[in-house]
XYZ file of C-alpha atoms in Angstrom:
622
model
C 5.399 -57.281 19.195
C 1.959 -56.019 20.230
C 3.453 -52.755 21.481
C 5.388 -52.329 18.265
C 2.257 -52.890 16.183
C 0.292 -50.340 18.178
C 3.083 -47.804 17.758
C 3.123 -48.487 14.019
C -0.643 -48.003 13.853
C -0.312 -44.648 15.647
C 2.430 -43.499 13.285
C 0.361 -44.491 10.273
C -2.678 -42.706 11.709
C -0.611 -39.596 12.402
C 0.826 -39.666 8.906
C -2.628 -40.088 7.415
C -3.914 -37.263 9.579
C -1.104 -34.979 8.444
C -1.710 -35.949 4.848
C -5.421 -35.255 5.160
C -4.678 -31.992 6.968
C -2.230 -30.873 4.317
C -4.606 -31.931 1.576
C -7.473 -30.081 3.206
C -5.297 -27.032 3.768
C -4.171 -27.194 0.170
C -7.733 -27.415 -1.021
C -8.677 -24.411 1.140
C -5.733 -22.463 -0.232
C -6.662 -23.339 -3.810
C -10.280 -22.416 -3.105
C -9.099 -19.098 -1.680
C -6.844 -18.353 -4.651
C -9.656 -19.199 -7.056
C -12.010 -16.890 -5.167
C -14.389 -19.704 -4.246
C -14.372 -18.815 -0.540
C -15.142 -15.154 -1.241
C -17.962 -16.174 -3.567
C -19.587 -18.176 -0.726
C -20.245 -14.977 1.204
C -20.469 -12.312 -1.515
C -23.011 -12.386 -4.297
C -22.303 -11.922 -7.990
C -25.226 -9.922 -9.381
C -25.357 -11.090 -12.967
C -28.418 -8.995 -13.854
C -27.129 -5.656 -12.534
C -26.671 -2.921 -15.166
C -24.077 -1.173 -12.995
C -20.426 -0.869 -14.021
C -17.034 -0.111 -12.471
C -16.934 3.432 -13.825
C -19.691 4.307 -11.354
C -17.484 3.272 -8.430
C -14.689 5.518 -9.685
C -17.068 8.471 -10.070
C -18.557 8.021 -6.591
C -15.136 8.214 -4.949
C -14.083 11.238 -6.996
C -17.277 13.103 -6.113
C -16.823 12.288 -2.410
C -13.357 13.848 -2.610
C -14.616 17.102 -4.121
C -13.221 16.521 -7.610
C -14.887 18.943 -10.028
C -13.052 18.243 -13.281
C -11.721 15.199 -15.097
C -9.507 15.945 -18.100
C -9.345 13.396 -20.861
C -8.871 12.374 -24.442
C -11.616 9.843 -24.931
C -10.983 6.136 -25.534
C -13.118 3.009 -25.362
C -11.146 1.593 -22.445
C -12.201 4.454 -20.147
C -15.640 5.466 -21.469
C -17.502 4.097 -18.397
C -15.482 6.401 -16.098
C -16.257 9.472 -18.184
C -19.978 8.725 -18.544
C -20.402 7.972 -14.828
C -18.530 11.127 -13.789
C -20.703 13.290 -16.028
C -23.870 11.783 -14.543
C -22.662 12.685 -11.041
C -21.958 16.296 -11.983
C -18.195 16.064 -12.480
C -17.287 18.089 -15.542
C -15.525 16.151 -18.289
C -13.097 18.323 -20.256
C -11.690 16.676 -23.366
C -8.483 17.957 -24.930
C -6.650 17.415 -28.225
C -3.654 15.643 -26.659
C -3.279 13.427 -23.595
C -0.339 15.479 -22.299
C -2.586 18.550 -22.266
C -5.108 16.664 -20.136
C -2.425 15.941 -17.535
C -1.037 19.491 -17.666
C -4.570 20.818 -17.066
C -5.015 18.478 -14.102
C -1.649 19.689 -12.772
C -2.834 23.317 -12.927
C -6.070 22.431 -11.128
C -4.073 20.716 -8.388
C -1.917 23.820 -7.898
C -4.793 26.297 -7.897
C -7.490 24.360 -6.046
C -5.540 22.625 -3.303
C -7.120 19.302 -4.297
C -5.972 16.446 -6.502
C -6.078 17.052 -10.254
C -7.519 14.133 -12.225
C -6.855 12.973 -15.781
C -8.190 9.844 -17.516
C -6.691 8.460 -20.713
C -6.988 5.287 -22.724
C -4.579 2.350 -22.725
C -1.239 2.032 -24.506
C -0.389 5.116 -26.590
C -2.899 7.169 -24.619
C -0.833 6.573 -21.501
C 2.584 6.805 -23.129
C 1.607 10.252 -24.410
C 1.314 11.443 -20.797
C 4.769 10.412 -19.581
C 6.418 13.856 -19.894
C 3.482 15.596 -18.222
C 3.440 13.083 -15.351
C 7.179 13.519 -14.808
C 6.681 17.287 -14.807
C 4.020 16.916 -12.094
C 6.367 14.708 -10.084
C 9.148 17.306 -10.145
C 6.711 20.165 -9.502
C 5.226 18.227 -6.542
C 1.666 18.410 -7.838
C -0.887 15.932 -6.415
C -2.298 14.294 -9.502
C -4.350 11.153 -10.183
C -3.898 9.514 -13.578
C -6.573 6.974 -14.497
C -5.603 4.712 -17.368
C -7.327 2.030 -19.354
C -5.754 -1.389 -19.875
C -6.323 -4.641 -21.715
C -8.694 -7.166 -20.098
C -7.294 -9.027 -17.092
C -6.926 -12.374 -18.903
C -5.582 -10.836 -22.108
C -2.662 -8.842 -20.733
C 0.585 -10.048 -22.253
C -1.266 -12.021 -24.955
C -1.188 -9.447 -27.770
C -4.367 -7.487 -27.000
C -4.965 -4.093 -28.604
C -2.849 -1.327 -27.015
C -1.475 -3.726 -24.386
C 1.904 -2.866 -22.855
C 3.456 -3.153 -19.384
C 2.069 0.150 -18.116
C 2.938 -0.452 -14.470
C 6.686 -0.640 -15.142
C 6.419 2.561 -17.148
C 4.826 4.620 -14.367
C 6.410 3.194 -11.201
C 9.496 5.449 -11.517
C 7.242 8.505 -12.043
C 4.527 8.018 -9.433
C 4.294 7.719 -5.660
C 1.790 4.894 -6.002
C 0.788 2.570 -8.840
C -1.979 -0.028 -8.804
C -3.765 -2.296 -11.249
C -7.382 -3.021 -10.327
C -8.135 -6.747 -10.553
C -11.813 -6.814 -9.514
C -14.696 -4.363 -9.350
C -14.933 -4.572 -5.553
C -11.369 -3.190 -5.245
C -12.052 0.021 -7.174
C -13.280 2.216 -4.324
C -10.535 1.438 -1.819
C -7.823 1.668 -4.484
C -8.951 5.117 -5.652
C -9.332 6.352 -2.045
C -5.835 5.127 -1.195
C -4.327 6.715 -4.297
C -5.924 10.102 -3.573
C -4.610 10.102 -0.004
C -1.074 9.140 -1.074
C -1.045 11.844 -3.772
C -1.536 14.512 -1.086
C 0.501 13.042 1.775
C 4.122 13.880 2.518
C 5.615 15.419 -0.600
C 2.672 15.625 -3.032
C 2.984 13.980 -6.406
C 1.302 11.917 -9.118
C -0.303 8.506 -8.607
C -1.487 6.039 -11.242
C -4.257 3.439 -11.406
C -4.839 1.212 -14.412
C -8.271 -0.256 -15.018
C -8.447 -3.379 -17.178
C -11.417 -2.922 -19.475
C -13.337 -5.847 -17.918
C -13.362 -4.088 -14.511
C -15.206 -1.081 -15.936
C -18.021 -2.464 -18.109
C -21.293 -4.161 -16.939
C -21.463 -7.912 -16.284
C -23.610 -8.760 -19.289
C -21.163 -7.148 -21.723
C -18.077 -8.625 -20.107
C -19.664 -12.087 -20.012
C -20.146 -11.998 -23.787
C -16.422 -11.405 -24.239
C -15.515 -14.222 -21.829
C -17.666 -16.779 -23.572
C -15.815 -19.453 -25.567
C -17.549 -20.033 -28.910
C -15.897 -23.371 -29.701
C -14.395 -24.789 -26.478
C -12.106 -27.814 -26.732
C -13.921 -31.124 -26.386
C -13.632 -33.416 -23.405
C -12.329 -32.675 -19.947
C -10.040 -29.847 -21.128
C -12.967 -27.970 -22.651
C -14.921 -28.260 -19.417
C -11.940 -27.053 -17.373
C -11.410 -24.005 -19.631
C -15.110 -23.129 -19.587
C -15.287 -23.488 -15.787
C -12.135 -21.384 -15.291
C -13.425 -18.526 -17.448
C -16.805 -18.611 -15.723
C -15.159 -18.580 -12.296
C -12.865 -15.700 -13.279
C -15.911 -13.714 -14.398
C -17.653 -14.344 -11.077
C -14.533 -13.222 -9.199
C -14.474 -9.979 -11.170
C -17.975 -9.061 -10.012
C -18.364 -10.876 -6.659
C -19.437 -8.335 -4.037
C -19.090 -5.555 -6.595
C -22.129 -3.553 -5.561
C -21.984 -3.923 -1.790
C -22.014 -0.604 0.066
C -18.488 0.718 0.587
C -16.971 3.771 2.227
C -15.970 6.358 -0.383
C -14.977 9.185 1.991
C -11.415 10.609 2.021
C -8.716 8.788 3.962
C -6.445 10.792 6.323
C -3.653 12.784 4.672
C -0.275 12.890 6.416
C 1.635 16.182 6.275
C 5.011 16.387 8.099
C 5.459 19.327 10.455
C 8.412 21.029 12.128
C 8.762 20.394 15.855
C 8.322 23.193 18.397
C 12.035 23.003 19.232
C 12.999 23.406 15.580
C 10.735 26.421 15.138
C 12.027 28.031 18.331
C 15.646 27.586 17.226
C 14.846 29.284 13.920
C 13.069 32.157 15.665
C 16.198 32.760 17.732
C 18.474 32.637 14.671
C 16.380 35.073 12.644
C 15.750 37.493 15.509
C 19.510 37.871 16.065
C 20.318 38.324 12.368
C 21.344 41.688 10.964
C 20.630 40.685 7.371
C 17.865 38.054 7.257
C 16.388 36.904 3.958
C 13.640 34.415 3.182
C 13.824 32.838 -0.262
C 10.300 31.511 -0.667
C 9.659 28.416 -2.795
C 6.446 27.184 -4.370
C 6.106 24.362 -1.828
C 5.041 27.030 0.690
C 1.709 27.387 -1.151
C 0.666 23.767 -0.622
C -2.277 22.904 1.639
C -3.073 23.043 4.482
C -1.835 26.659 4.582
C -4.038 28.921 2.407
C -2.060 30.812 -0.228
C -3.655 34.070 0.935
C -2.142 33.531 4.393
C 1.291 33.326 2.772
C 0.526 36.507 0.826
C -0.347 38.361 4.041
C 2.797 37.015 5.678
C 4.965 38.321 2.826
C 3.611 41.812 3.443
C 3.667 41.697 7.242
C 6.809 39.852 8.350
C 9.718 42.291 9.020
C 12.160 40.364 6.818
C 13.106 40.744 3.171
C 11.356 37.994 1.211
C 12.313 37.025 -2.323
C 10.076 34.782 -4.390
C 12.000 31.916 -5.961
C 10.704 32.146 -9.553
C 10.952 28.789 -11.204
C 11.042 30.179 -14.730
C 14.727 30.869 -15.218
C 16.268 27.775 -16.755
C 19.691 29.359 -16.643
C 20.930 28.934 -13.096
C 20.546 31.384 -10.241
C 17.492 33.691 -10.485
C 18.220 37.375 -10.045
C 16.242 37.669 -6.830
C 18.504 35.229 -5.007
C 21.869 36.888 -5.583
C 21.790 39.022 -2.417
C 21.740 35.747 -0.460
C 25.495 35.486 -0.559
C 25.738 38.637 1.534
C 23.366 37.717 4.325
C 23.915 36.316 7.792
C 20.723 34.220 7.922
C 19.007 32.761 4.883
C 15.751 30.843 5.202
C 14.836 28.667 2.228
C 11.375 27.223 2.937
C 10.258 24.983 0.078
C 13.182 26.074 -2.104
C 15.606 23.514 -3.566
C 19.318 24.140 -4.083
C 19.355 22.873 -7.659
C 20.324 24.726 -10.860
C 17.965 27.570 -9.958
C 20.200 28.457 -6.998
C 23.413 27.452 -8.757
C 23.308 24.191 -6.758
C 23.636 26.163 -3.528
C 26.740 28.117 -4.514
C 24.913 31.443 -4.087
C 24.507 30.671 -0.373
C 27.582 32.025 1.348
C 29.195 29.404 3.595
C 29.443 32.019 6.372
C 25.659 32.443 6.372
C 23.408 30.630 8.806
C 21.010 28.674 6.603
C 17.554 27.387 7.569
C 16.228 24.800 5.109
C 12.639 23.515 5.185
C 11.220 20.922 2.811
C 8.762 18.031 2.947
C 11.117 15.816 0.962
C 14.373 14.772 2.637
C 16.257 14.388 -0.635
C 15.256 17.858 -1.827
C 15.905 19.296 1.634
C 19.589 18.345 1.501
C 20.228 18.469 -2.255
C 23.871 19.402 -2.955
C 24.547 20.045 0.750
C 27.453 17.622 0.432
C 29.178 19.963 -2.041
C 28.353 23.660 -2.011
C 26.378 24.516 1.128
C 25.502 23.270 4.605
C 22.236 23.891 6.472
C 22.454 25.205 10.017
C 18.948 23.860 10.622
C 17.371 21.285 8.305
C 13.658 20.650 8.852
C 11.710 17.964 7.030
C 8.266 19.515 7.255
C 5.643 21.686 5.620
C 7.046 25.054 4.551
C 3.812 27.060 4.729
C 2.921 25.957 8.259
C 6.511 26.584 9.355
C 6.424 30.152 8.023
C 3.215 30.972 9.893
C 4.700 29.668 13.136
C 7.961 31.553 12.494
C 6.035 34.755 11.802
C 4.059 34.359 15.017
C 7.280 33.929 17.002
C 8.814 37.029 15.396
C 5.846 39.257 16.183
C 7.139 42.651 17.295
C 10.625 41.988 15.928
C 12.172 44.396 13.419
C 15.387 44.093 11.459
C 17.644 47.054 10.526
C 15.772 49.157 7.959
C 18.823 49.821 5.804
C 19.049 46.108 4.864
C 15.679 45.639 3.091
C 15.951 49.178 1.707
C 19.290 48.366 0.077
C 17.815 45.262 -1.520
C 14.807 47.197 -2.783
C 17.125 49.850 -4.175
C 18.914 47.137 -6.122
C 15.583 45.963 -7.539
C 14.715 49.514 -8.588
C 18.062 49.862 -10.361
C 17.497 46.634 -12.288
C 13.958 47.673 -13.228
C 15.248 50.994 -14.592
C 17.851 49.124 -16.650
C 15.134 46.841 -18.030
C 13.039 49.870 -18.938
C 16.002 51.314 -20.786
C 16.389 48.120 -22.799
C 12.700 48.266 -23.671
C 13.126 51.693 -25.246
C 15.821 50.510 -27.671
C 14.915 49.984 -31.314
C 15.469 46.542 -32.792
C 16.713 45.994 -36.339
C 13.287 44.755 -37.378
C 9.892 44.176 -35.831
C 9.029 45.086 -32.229
C 11.226 45.190 -29.144
C 10.034 42.175 -27.069
C 10.760 43.958 -23.776
C 8.587 46.886 -24.796
C 5.737 44.524 -25.670
C 6.025 42.734 -22.315
C 6.082 46.000 -20.368
C 2.936 47.268 -22.090
C 1.067 44.008 -21.573
C 2.104 43.996 -17.917
C 0.768 47.538 -17.458
C -2.611 46.684 -19.013
C -3.062 43.233 -17.504
C -5.925 42.944 -15.017
C -5.123 42.749 -11.316
C -6.669 39.280 -11.038
C -4.710 37.856 -13.969
C -3.036 34.460 -13.983
C 0.132 34.209 -16.077
C 1.064 30.880 -17.657
C 4.688 30.691 -18.815
C 5.491 28.352 -21.703
C 8.645 29.038 -23.652
C 12.332 29.805 -23.593
C 13.833 33.151 -24.514
C 10.647 35.243 -24.632
C 9.384 33.722 -21.382
C 12.800 34.158 -19.759
C 12.511 37.892 -20.462
C 8.923 37.950 -19.196
C 10.094 36.545 -15.851
C 12.058 39.741 -15.279
C 9.337 42.139 -16.407
C 5.866 40.762 -15.725
C 4.644 41.026 -12.132
C 2.697 38.059 -10.709
C -0.554 39.462 -9.337
C -0.435 37.266 -6.227
C 0.310 33.759 -5.005
C -0.567 31.003 -7.471
C -0.987 33.564 -10.247
C 2.216 32.652 -12.047
C 2.268 29.091 -13.406
C 5.330 27.609 -15.039
C 6.496 24.005 -15.470
C 8.968 24.085 -12.595
C 12.329 22.365 -12.323
C 11.807 20.054 -15.313
C 11.666 23.014 -17.715
C 9.010 21.349 -19.873
C 7.841 22.995 -23.071
C 4.200 22.509 -24.022
C 2.486 23.207 -20.689
C 0.749 26.347 -21.960
C -2.548 25.016 -23.321
C -3.179 22.628 -20.439
C -2.115 24.996 -17.670
C -4.282 27.784 -19.098
C -7.265 25.452 -19.485
C -7.038 24.287 -15.870
C -6.476 27.829 -14.614
C -9.485 29.266 -16.439
C -11.757 26.501 -15.143
C -10.584 27.082 -11.559
C -10.716 30.890 -11.824
C -13.293 31.690 -14.534
C -13.502 35.332 -13.411
C -9.756 35.940 -13.940
C -7.884 36.906 -17.071
C -5.619 34.009 -18.027
C -2.592 34.888 -20.152
C -0.298 32.373 -21.831
C 3.139 33.796 -22.572
C 4.309 31.670 -25.487
C 7.472 31.501 -27.503
C 6.759 30.718 -31.133
C 8.497 27.369 -30.626
C 6.500 26.278 -27.574
C 3.222 27.405 -29.148
C 3.465 24.509 -31.594
C 2.937 21.994 -28.794
C -0.551 23.159 -27.835
C -1.939 25.577 -30.431
C -4.581 22.921 -31.257
C -6.020 23.494 -27.787
C -7.628 26.666 -29.133
C -10.243 24.190 -30.300
C -10.592 23.072 -26.656
C -10.843 26.677 -25.445
C -13.651 27.287 -27.944
C -15.629 24.100 -27.252
C -15.387 24.379 -23.466
C -15.888 28.144 -23.349
C -12.622 28.879 -21.564
C -11.441 32.126 -23.195
C -7.757 32.839 -22.580
C -5.281 35.261 -24.140
C -2.135 33.908 -25.801
C 0.748 36.341 -26.264
C 3.182 34.849 -28.771
C 6.684 36.268 -29.104
C 7.332 35.351 -32.749
C 10.993 35.751 -33.714
C 11.057 32.784 -36.118
C 13.660 31.034 -34.027
C 14.372 28.735 -31.100
C 16.278 31.679 -29.633
C 17.034 30.132 -26.254
C 19.186 27.558 -28.060
C 20.457 29.722 -30.903
C 21.891 32.316 -28.491
C 24.627 29.822 -27.517
C 24.697 27.362 -30.411
C 25.525 29.967 -33.049
C 28.452 31.746 -31.320
C 29.898 28.565 -29.780
C 29.396 26.047 -32.602
C 28.993 28.381 -35.564
C 25.735 26.926 -36.888
C 22.044 27.739 -36.686
C 20.983 24.230 -37.690
C 17.506 23.218 -36.414
C 17.061 26.580 -34.677
C 15.300 28.421 -37.470
C 11.525 28.703 -37.733
C 9.338 31.008 -39.848
C 7.222 34.072 -39.104
C 4.205 31.799 -39.337
C 0.613 33.110 -39.363
C -0.306 31.585 -36.024
C -3.168 34.074 -35.701
C -4.907 32.379 -38.645
C -4.611 29.014 -36.881
C -6.403 30.501 -33.866
C -9.149 31.813 -36.159
C -9.577 28.358 -37.670
C -10.152 26.840 -34.237
C -12.874 29.359 -33.404
C -10.729 31.917 -31.593
C -9.659 35.413 -32.566
C -6.148 35.930 -33.923
C -4.332 39.213 -34.469
C -1.008 39.848 -36.224
C 1.063 42.638 -34.637
C 4.137 44.139 -36.320
C 6.215 47.309 -36.059
C 3.595 49.255 -38.016
C 1.152 48.516 -35.161
C 3.383 49.829 -32.362
C 1.325 52.982 -31.801
C -1.871 50.918 -31.718
C -0.541 48.233 -29.387
C -2.423 49.366 -26.290
C -5.692 49.386 -28.185
C -5.045 45.909 -29.607
C -4.343 44.526 -26.139
C -7.512 46.075 -24.745
C -9.523 44.661 -27.637
C -8.137 41.185 -26.896
C -9.201 41.573 -23.264
C -12.674 42.600 -24.445
C -12.892 39.549 -26.720
C -12.122 37.203 -23.828
C -14.703 38.862 -21.609
C -17.196 38.115 -24.354
C -16.168 34.465 -24.339
C -13.679 34.203 -27.195
C -10.091 32.967 -26.840
C -7.570 35.274 -28.502
C -4.048 34.978 -29.857
C -1.712 37.928 -30.330
C 0.943 36.954 -32.879
C 3.621 39.552 -32.118
C 6.540 39.778 -34.520
C 9.594 40.563 -32.378
C 13.222 41.407 -33.078
C 16.466 40.538 -31.301
C 17.920 42.265 -28.239
C 20.973 41.592 -26.078
C 18.845 41.366 -22.936
C 19.950 38.399 -20.789
C 23.022 38.025 -22.979
C 25.208 35.243 -21.678
C 22.297 33.190 -20.383
C 22.602 29.502 -21.118
C 19.886 26.895 -21.552
C 21.498 23.863 -19.887
């Protein structure tokens, strides 16, 4: 009996010990979840005037960010004010999509991450198309968005929606900041992810209480008439504790320097195999995609390679929204085709232009893009998931001293000359009314400065420009990319002019696409970013009408008007000029005057009334 009692005592003691242990562990866990443990070691500075926007600005400055594009809103004001104080230029636009398009252009031209900041709710929903465009164009972009206060999300606060679900399909990384101390590491992480692997957009939302100073946030958290009794005390304590968690350790010194960026590279064996394939080829061609201009390889190095490597290189223009670009059609005749950074989507007829008898070298950072449609129309001989620019430099080094048969590149160049002569002939034809658009494009191309950047925003008129206007160098032709987005013109031009203030920046607009961003002439005026807009005004959505009318027999929704867009530019502080057939002999002088106006700091718009031609007849827009 005594032994049994002692055993029972031990079991009871063990049970009590376990109960106490579990209870203590539970209390520790609850204390951890409520932030009480963190508060023991990290001070909440209730008297500090600092705010979360300062933490954002410090990280951006440490990463070399020079511009933040925005449309102002109360949710994000602390970010904008702090950035300005640290010397980061705040550029406000007339539409949130324009802010993101401008950040996209900066990312492409500067080799850094483009940054846009917009307010919560409709401010963010207005950016969705532009963010998706950046995703498909592989532009490293950071979108900073406001949000409802942490405790008010889902409770009917102003402009409160589930923003995270909206942007997760569009961005490589999405995060919602829950305390001020997390701002620096979250922004650093987002910037690194935006540039690593296949570049793309990232999104961070900042609840409004993570951005404003303690004394202002505390006023909002205060309960004017708390419930009486124990429940009132619990609610008051919970709100006070939540406030302390928001700011605990907020102003401790933190690392704001850039995190490492991972860029995949081809292996030595892969490069050597490609060198052997190309060196044995009788008809090698490189179809160069825009991914080849991404860091770490300088765009000028790619330019030198294009002129020095003994292989015919075609640039894969991303402007033709009609299938295979002209420059790629010789590919079906070659023995070795190298497609670094080029995707076999609609622009290469889904790979059907690549002859199955050819040996194909595909290089892309993204595995999905690398092998797109390879299960149907083409098969890579060598598929490399790696950086296209670095691969090309290593390939060029391995081919040093190698030459391919001269008759091959000469035959391709002869084909280009023939097409150019045909285009010139089309430009000399008279249209039924107004000016021949091809003639206008040729004359602008001849007078355009050698350092010009061309922004393409439109359908039919821009499709013609892609055949006629010569990009002045790498990263001097900006178009939306594979998404075919209308409306990029104002934002792309704004970002381009800020990055390259010494260059002429031309926007080639259709009269339809101009409507998306003509209000940004106000932005060009206020921020002293003079650009030249060339508008092909045919009073029609011609890219659609060219197939809708003959196939379906109706012009419904395709008609516009010969609107006085030049007067709109004047109203926003720019200089607008109307150009019709009666001005044909004066066209060169008008173009030169527009260039002079921009050099003097004034944005200009050339409203060119154009007629119809059968150039690119048969092109389709789907």
